[in-house]
Coordinates of C-alpha atoms and ligand atoms in Angstrom, one line a residue:
X231 CA 153.2 32.6 245.5
X232 CA 150.2 35.0 243.6
X233 CA 147.3 33.9 245.0
X234 CA 144.8 32.5 242.0
X235 CA 141.8 34.4 240.5
X236 CA 139.0 32.9 241.0
X237 CA 135.8 31.7 239.5
X238 CA 133.3 34.5 240.0
X239 CA 136.3 37.5 239.2
X240 CA 136.1 39.1 236.0
X241 CA 138.7 39.0 233.3
X242 CA 139.3 41.6 231.0
X243 CA 140.2 41.2 227.0
X244 CA 141.3 43.3 224.9
X245 CA 140.3 43.1 221.8
X246 CA 137.1 41.3 220.7
X247 CA 137.8 39.1 217.7
X248 CA 136.9 35.1 217.6
X249 CA 139.9 35.0 220.1
X250 CA 138.7 37.1 223.0
X251 CA 134.7 35.2 222.0
X252 CA 136.6 31.5 221.9
X253 CA 138.2 32.5 225.4
X254 CA 135.0 34.2 226.8
X255 CA 133.1 30.9 226.2
X256 CA 136.0 29.0 227.8
X257 CA 135.8 31.7 230.8
X258 CA 132.1 31.5 231.5
X259 CA 131.8 27.9 231.3
X260 CA 134.1 27.8 234.7
X261 CA 131.7 30.4 235.8
X262 CA 134.0 33.6 235.4
X263 CA 132.9 36.9 234.1
X264 CA 134.3 38.5 231.0
X265 CA 134.4 42.3 230.0
X266 CA 136.4 43.3 226.3
X267 CA 137.4 46.5 225.4
X268 CA 137.3 47.5 221.1
X269 CA 136.7 50.5 219.0
X270 CA 134.0 48.0 217.6
X271 CA 130.3 47.1 219.0
X272 CA 128.5 44.1 218.4
X273 CA 131.8 42.1 218.4
X274 CA 132.6 38.3 218.3
X275 CA 133.5 39.1 221.8
X276 CA 131.4 41.6 223.1
X277 CA 128.2 38.9 221.9
X278 CA 129.1 36.6 224.5
X279 CA 131.3 38.6 227.0
X280 CA 129.1 39.9 230.5
X281 CA 129.9 44.0 229.1
X282 CA 131.4 45.1 225.8
X283 CA 133.4 48.6 226.2
X284 CA 133.4 50.3 223.0
X285 CA 136.4 53.1 223.0
X286 CA 139.3 53.5 221.4
X287 CA 142.9 52.0 222.5
X288 CA 144.1 55.6 222.5
X289 CA 141.7 56.5 224.8
X290 CA 143.6 56.2 228.2
X291 CA 140.6 57.6 230.3
X292 CA 138.4 54.9 228.9
X293 CA 141.3 52.5 229.8
X294 CA 141.4 53.5 233.0
X295 CA 137.8 53.0 233.7
X296 CA 137.9 49.3 232.0
X297 CA 140.4 48.4 234.1
X298 CA 139.1 49.7 237.4
X299 CA 136.1 46.6 236.9
X300 CA 138.2 43.8 236.4
X301 CA 140.9 41.7 238.5
X302 CA 143.0 40.5 235.4
X303 CA 143.4 41.8 231.9
X304 CA 145.0 40.1 228.5
X305 CA 144.7 39.8 225.3
X306 CA 143.4 38.4 221.8
X307 CA 145.1 40.9 219.5
X308 CA 148.7 41.8 219.3
X309 CA 148.0 45.5 217.7
X310 CA 147.6 46.7 220.9
X311 CA 149.3 50.1 221.2
X312 CA 151.9 49.3 224.2
X313 CA 150.8 52.8 225.7
X314 CA 147.6 50.9 226.8
X315 CA 149.3 48.0 227.9
X316 CA 151.4 50.4 229.8
X317 CA 148.1 52.6 231.7
X318 CA 146.4 49.0 232.3
X319 CA 149.6 47.8 233.9
X320 CA 149.9 50.7 236.2
X321 CA 145.9 49.7 237.7
X322 CA 146.2 45.9 237.2
X323 CA 147.7 42.8 236.4
X324 CA 148.3 41.9 232.8
X325 CA 148.8 38.7 231.4
X326 CA 151.3 37.8 229.4
X327 CA 153.1 40.9 230.2
X328 CA 153.4 44.1 228.6
X329 CA 157.2 43.4 227.7
X330 CA 155.9 40.0 225.4
X331 CA 153.3 42.6 223.6
X332 CA 156.1 44.9 222.8
X333 CA 158.6 42.1 221.5
X334 CA 156.0 40.2 219.5
X335 CA 153.8 42.8 217.6
X336 CA 156.7 43.8 215.7
X337 CA 158.3 41.7 213.1
X338 CA 161.9 43.0 213.5
X339 CA 162.3 43.1 217.4
X340 CA 160.7 39.7 217.3
X341 CA 163.1 38.3 214.9
X342 CA 165.7 40.2 216.2
X343 CA 165.1 39.2 220.1
X344 CA 164.9 35.0 218.6
X345 CA 168.4 35.8 216.7
X346 CA 170.0 36.9 219.7
X347 CA 168.9 34.7 221.8
X348 CA 170.1 32.2 219.6
X349 CA 167.1 30.6 218.3
X350 CA 167.1 30.3 214.6
X351 CA 165.7 32.5 212.0
X352 CA 165.9 33.2 208.8
X353 CA 168.6 35.3 207.4
X354 CA 166.5 39.3 207.5
X355 CA 167.5 42.6 207.8
X356 CA 165.5 45.6 208.9
X357 CA 164.9 48.0 205.8
X358 CA 163.8 52.0 205.9
X359 CA 165.4 53.7 202.7
X360 CA 166.0 52.2 199.4
X361 CA 169.7 51.9 200.0
X362 CA 168.4 49.5 202.7
X363 CA 166.8 47.7 200.3
X364 CA 169.6 47.7 197.9
X365 CA 172.1 46.7 200.5
X366 CA 169.7 44.0 201.8
X367 CA 169.1 42.2 198.7
X368 CA 172.2 42.0 197.9
X369 CA 173.4 40.3 201.6
X370 CA 170.0 37.7 200.9
X371 CA 169.7 37.2 197.2
X372 CA 166.3 36.9 195.6
X373 CA 163.7 35.9 196.0
X374 CA 163.1 37.8 199.2
X375 CA 160.1 38.7 201.3
X376 CA 159.2 42.1 202.4
X377 CA 156.7 42.8 205.3
X378 CA 156.4 45.9 207.4
X379 CA 157.8 45.8 210.6
X380 CA 154.8 46.3 212.7
X381 CA 150.9 45.7 212.2
X382 CA 151.0 43.1 209.8
X383 CA 148.8 39.5 210.0
X384 CA 148.0 37.0 207.6
X385 CA 150.2 38.1 205.0
X386 CA 148.8 41.8 205.1
X387 CA 151.8 44.3 204.7
X388 CA 153.9 41.9 202.8
X389 CA 154.9 41.0 199.1
X390 CA 157.6 38.2 197.7
X391 CA 160.0 39.8 195.2
X392 CA 161.8 38.5 192.7
X393 CA 163.9 41.7 191.5
X394 CA 165.4 45.0 192.7
X395 CA 162.3 47.4 191.0
X396 CA 159.5 45.0 192.1
X397 CA 161.4 45.2 195.9
X398 CA 161.4 48.8 195.2
X399 CA 157.5 49.4 194.2
X400 CA 156.5 47.1 197.0
X401 CA 158.7 48.6 199.7
X402 CA 157.0 52.3 198.3
X403 CA 152.7 50.7 198.7
X404 CA 153.9 49.6 202.1
X405 CA 154.1 53.0 203.4
X406 CA 155.8 52.0 206.0
X407 CA 158.4 54.0 208.5
X408 CA 160.1 50.6 208.9
X409 CA 160.2 47.1 207.2
X410 CA 162.0 43.5 207.3
X411 CA 163.5 41.8 204.5
X412 CA 163.5 38.1 205.0
X413 CA 165.4 35.5 202.7
X414 CA 162.8 33.1 201.1
X415 CA 162.3 29.9 202.4
X416 CA 161.6 27.3 200.1
X417 CA 160.1 25.0 203.4
X418 CA 158.8 21.5 203.0
X419 CA 155.7 22.1 205.5
X420 CA 155.1 24.6 207.6
X421 CA 154.2 24.0 211.3
X422 CA 153.4 25.2 214.7
X423 CA 153.4 24.7 217.9
X424 CA 151.0 25.8 220.6
X425 CA 152.7 26.4 224.5
X426 CA 151.4 27.4 228.1
X427 CA 153.1 28.3 230.9
X428 CA 151.6 28.9 233.7
X429 CA 152.6 31.2 236.7
X430 CA 154.5 28.6 238.4
X431 CA 156.4 28.1 234.9
X432 CA 154.6 24.8 234.6
X433 CA 155.1 24.2 230.8
X434 CA 152.5 22.5 228.6
X435 CA 151.9 22.0 224.7
X436 CA 149.9 21.0 222.3
X437 CA 152.3 18.6 220.2
X438 CA 153.1 19.9 216.2
X439 CA 150.5 21.5 214.2
X440 CA 150.9 20.7 210.7
X441 CA 149.5 23.8 208.7
X442 CA 148.7 24.4 205.0
X443 CA 148.1 28.1 203.8
X444 CA 146.3 30.3 201.0
X445 CA 147.2 33.3 199.8
X446 CA 149.1 33.6 203.3
X447 CA 146.0 32.9 205.1
X448 CA 145.9 29.7 206.8
X449 CA 143.3 27.4 205.1
X450 CA 144.4 24.2 206.8
X451 CA 145.6 22.5 210.0
X452 CA 146.0 18.9 211.0
X453 CA 147.2 17.6 214.8
X454 CA 149.0 15.5 215.4
X455 CA 151.7 16.8 212.7
X456 CA 153.0 14.4 210.0
X457 CA 156.7 15.0 211.0
X458 CA 159.3 12.6 212.6
X459 CA 159.3 12.4 216.2
X460 CA 163.3 14.0 215.9
X461 CA 161.5 17.0 214.4
X462 CA 158.3 16.8 217.3
X463 CA 161.0 17.0 220.0
X464 CA 163.2 20.0 218.5
X465 CA 160.1 22.0 218.0
X466 CA 158.6 21.8 221.3
X467 CA 162.0 22.3 223.1
X468 CA 162.5 25.3 220.9
X469 CA 158.7 26.8 222.1
X470 CA 159.4 25.6 225.8
X471 CA 162.7 27.8 225.6
X472 CA 160.8 30.9 223.6
X473 CA 158.3 30.9 226.3
X474 CA 161.0 30.6 229.5
X475 CA 163.2 33.6 227.5
X476 CA 159.6 35.7 227.3
X477 CA 158.8 34.8 231.0
X478 CA 155.2 33.9 229.4
X479 CA 152.1 33.4 231.7
X480 CA 149.6 32.2 229.2
X481 CA 149.2 30.8 226.0
X482 CA 151.5 31.4 222.7
X483 CA 152.0 30.1 219.3
X484 CA 156.1 29.5 217.7
X485 CA 155.1 29.4 214.1
X486 CA 157.9 27.7 212.0
X487 CA 159.3 26.5 208.7
X488 CA 160.3 23.0 208.2
X489 CA 163.4 23.2 205.1
X490 CA 163.5 20.6 202.4
X491 CA 166.8 19.5 204.2
X492 CA 165.0 18.8 207.8
X493 CA 166.1 22.2 209.6
X494 CA 163.3 24.3 211.8
X495 CA 163.3 27.7 211.4
X496 CA 161.0 29.7 213.5
X497 CA 158.7 32.8 211.4
X498 CA 157.0 34.1 214.2
X499 CA 155.6 34.0 217.5
X500 CA 151.7 35.2 218.7
X501 CA 151.8 35.6 221.7
X502 CA 147.5 34.1 222.7
X503 CA 146.4 31.1 221.3
X504 CA 146.4 30.6 217.5
X505 CA 144.0 29.6 214.7
X506 CA 146.2 26.9 214.1
X507 CA 145.2 25.7 217.8
X508 CA 141.5 25.8 217.2
X509 CA 141.4 21.9 217.2
X510 CA 141.9 21.2 220.1
X511 CA 138.6 22.6 221.8
X512 CA 137.1 19.4 220.0
X513 CA 140.3 17.2 220.1
X514 CA 141.6 17.8 223.6
X515 CA 141.2 17.1 226.9
X516 CA 141.7 21.3 227.8
X517 CA 141.4 23.7 224.8
X518 CA 143.7 26.8 224.2
X519 CA 141.1 28.7 225.0
X520 CA 140.7 27.2 228.9
X521 CA 144.7 26.7 228.8
X522 CA 145.0 30.8 228.7
X523 CA 142.1 31.4 231.6
X524 CA 144.1 28.7 233.6
X525 CA 147.2 30.2 232.9
X526 CA 145.9 34.1 233.3
X527 CA 144.6 33.2 236.8
X528 CA 147.2 31.8 238.2
X529 CA 145.2 28.2 238.0
X530 CA 147.1 25.1 237.2
X531 CA 147.6 24.2 233.8
X532 CA 144.9 21.3 232.5
X533 CA 145.9 18.1 230.4
X534 CA 146.4 18.8 226.7
X535 CA 145.8 15.0 225.8
X536 CA 144.0 14.6 222.3
X537 CA 141.3 12.4 222.4
X538 CA 141.4 11.3 218.8
X539 CA 143.2 13.1 215.6
X540 CA 141.7 16.1 214.5
X541 CA 141.4 19.1 211.5
X542 CA 140.7 22.6 211.3
X543 CA 139.6 24.5 208.0
X544 CA 138.9 27.9 208.2
X545 CA 135.2 29.8 206.6
X546 CA 136.9 32.4 204.9
X547 CA 133.9 35.0 203.4
X548 CA 134.5 34.0 200.3
X549 CA 132.3 31.3 201.4
X550 CA 129.2 33.6 201.4
X551 CA 129.5 34.6 197.4
X552 CA 126.4 33.2 196.8
X553 CA 125.0 33.5 199.6
X554 CA 124.4 31.8 203.1
X555 CA 126.6 28.9 202.8
X556 CA 125.0 25.3 203.4
X557 CA 124.8 25.2 207.3
X558 CA 122.7 21.8 207.6
X559 CA 124.7 20.2 204.7
X560 CA 128.5 20.6 206.8
X561 CA 126.2 19.4 210.2
X562 CA 125.3 16.4 208.4
X563 CA 128.9 15.2 208.8
X564 CA 128.2 13.7 212.7
X565 CA 131.9 13.9 213.3
X566 CA 132.0 17.3 212.4
X567 CA 131.9 20.6 214.2
X568 CA 131.0 23.6 213.2
X569 CA 132.2 27.4 214.9
X570 CA 130.8 30.6 213.8
X571 CA 132.2 33.7 215.3
X572 CA 129.2 35.8 215.1
X573 CA 130.9 38.5 212.9
X574 CA 127.7 40.6 210.4
X575 CA 129.8 41.1 206.9
X576 CA 131.7 38.3 205.5
X577 CA 134.4 40.2 203.7
X578 CA 136.9 38.1 201.3
X579 CA 139.7 37.2 203.1
X580 CA 137.4 37.3 206.4
X581 CA 137.8 34.5 209.2
X582 CA 134.2 33.8 209.7
X583 CA 134.3 30.6 211.1
X584 CA 135.8 27.0 210.6
X585 CA 135.2 23.3 211.2
X586 CA 136.5 20.9 213.4
X587 CA 136.9 17.4 212.0
X588 CA 137.9 14.0 214.5
X589 CA 139.0 10.9 212.7
X590 CA 140.7 7.7 213.3
X591 CA 144.3 9.4 211.7
X592 CA 144.6 13.4 210.8
X593 CA 144.5 12.8 207.3
X594 CA 141.2 11.2 207.5
X595 CA 140.2 13.9 209.5
X596 CA 141.4 16.0 206.6
X597 CA 139.6 14.7 204.1
X598 CA 136.4 14.9 206.0
X599 CA 137.0 18.4 206.8
X600 CA 138.0 19.4 203.5
X601 CA 134.3 17.4 202.1
X602 CA 132.2 19.3 204.8
X603 CA 133.8 22.6 203.9
X604 CA 132.5 22.1 200.5
X605 CA 129.6 21.0 201.3
X606 CA 128.7 24.5 202.2
X607 CA 129.2 25.7 199.2
X608 CA 126.2 26.6 197.0
X609 CA 126.8 26.1 193.1
X610 CA 127.2 29.4 191.6
X611 CA 123.9 30.6 189.8
Ligands
LIG1605 P1 153.7 35.5 208.2 O1 152.4 36.9 208.0 O2 154.6 36.2 208.5 O3 153.0 34.6 208.8 O4 153.3 35.2 207.1 C1 152.4 34.9 206.2 C2 153.0 33.5 205.7 O5 153.8 34.1 204.2 C3 153.6 32.2 205.8 O6 152.8 31.3 207.0 C4 154.0 31.3 205.0 O7 153.2 31.0 204.0 C5 154.3 32.5 204.2 N1 156.6 33.4 204.2 C6 156.3 34.6 205.1 N2 157.6 34.5 204.5 C7 157.9 33.8 204.9 C8 159.3 33.5 204.2 N3 160.5 34.3 204.4 N4 159.4 32.6 203.2 C9 158.9 31.9 202.4 N5 157.3 32.1 202.7 C10 157.2 33.2 203.5

């Protein structure tokens, strides 16, 4: 087996957002150095990394130079061009591999991979013209959800359509070469499994996490999810099979819909730590970020045991609309932890930070984290 990449080595991170920041914090805590590469400066990752490189992902000379100073490269953002990852891979190890990124950064490729390998997904069609759209609406019925095939996240580039004419308008508005039409899932709840796979093929997971979205953006996650042991086992088995089928070395999150008749459908894959796994930082023996570090360095994975039930609430830019949130009010809750990502401009919908609460049950943690988030708000003047 390949020798592990040991503390003191340097990890390269493609992307520079909050996922890279929390990864870099975990890596530095374990004695690694971190270099981040993205088109921006003073980024959430760059603020805690040893070196922040600002260059376009398409600047392959800069990419090659970046690889000269790192021992392994991972990514924190899946919309990295495949040519960038291929260039990195010519010079240094990339984990997970570019193939995992290639499959999961494009919704059509991802759903096709899942369906071909027998994983349960909602019915979908490829749409690249108005004729395709008409035929797809005919096949799948309405309502349906139209999404860009590539480069979409947090509900960006997607809309629920309830008529063919609305679908035509939505397709034109997407200005995308390729789109995907999905049958609308009238789900009971949304859940996710954050899982890791080591270089030796060992699998670890954080159980089932339950997620509530607001305007297509994750709002609150709780763990453990209130699902039956049978559903939990099924979700974890599906996640294990997906990580094996993709030969993942790293962390990958599987997002699911749980339908009203008790079926799990895979909605999306994220080949990296995930927003729903942020609660692992405060509530588990090994956070999802440390787990990613261990996996990409070829170290044994850590325990995912949860100390206490937890809930996480995102802090979006809206919270700043009447001024700086009232941080001491959230810190007045002794079992609530504040995480901020160092972003300077609080735009609506932008993930600026999160709160995690620990309690005797996941429901109690959700109530607590909701109260702490509410306490942050200033009343409108
Ligand atoms: P996505 O960007 O695909 O993860 O979608 C973001 C959110 O939109 C999901 O978490 C769901 O709440 C909702 N959504 C996406 N696709 C569907 C679908 N086919 N049916 C119902 N809701 C959906």
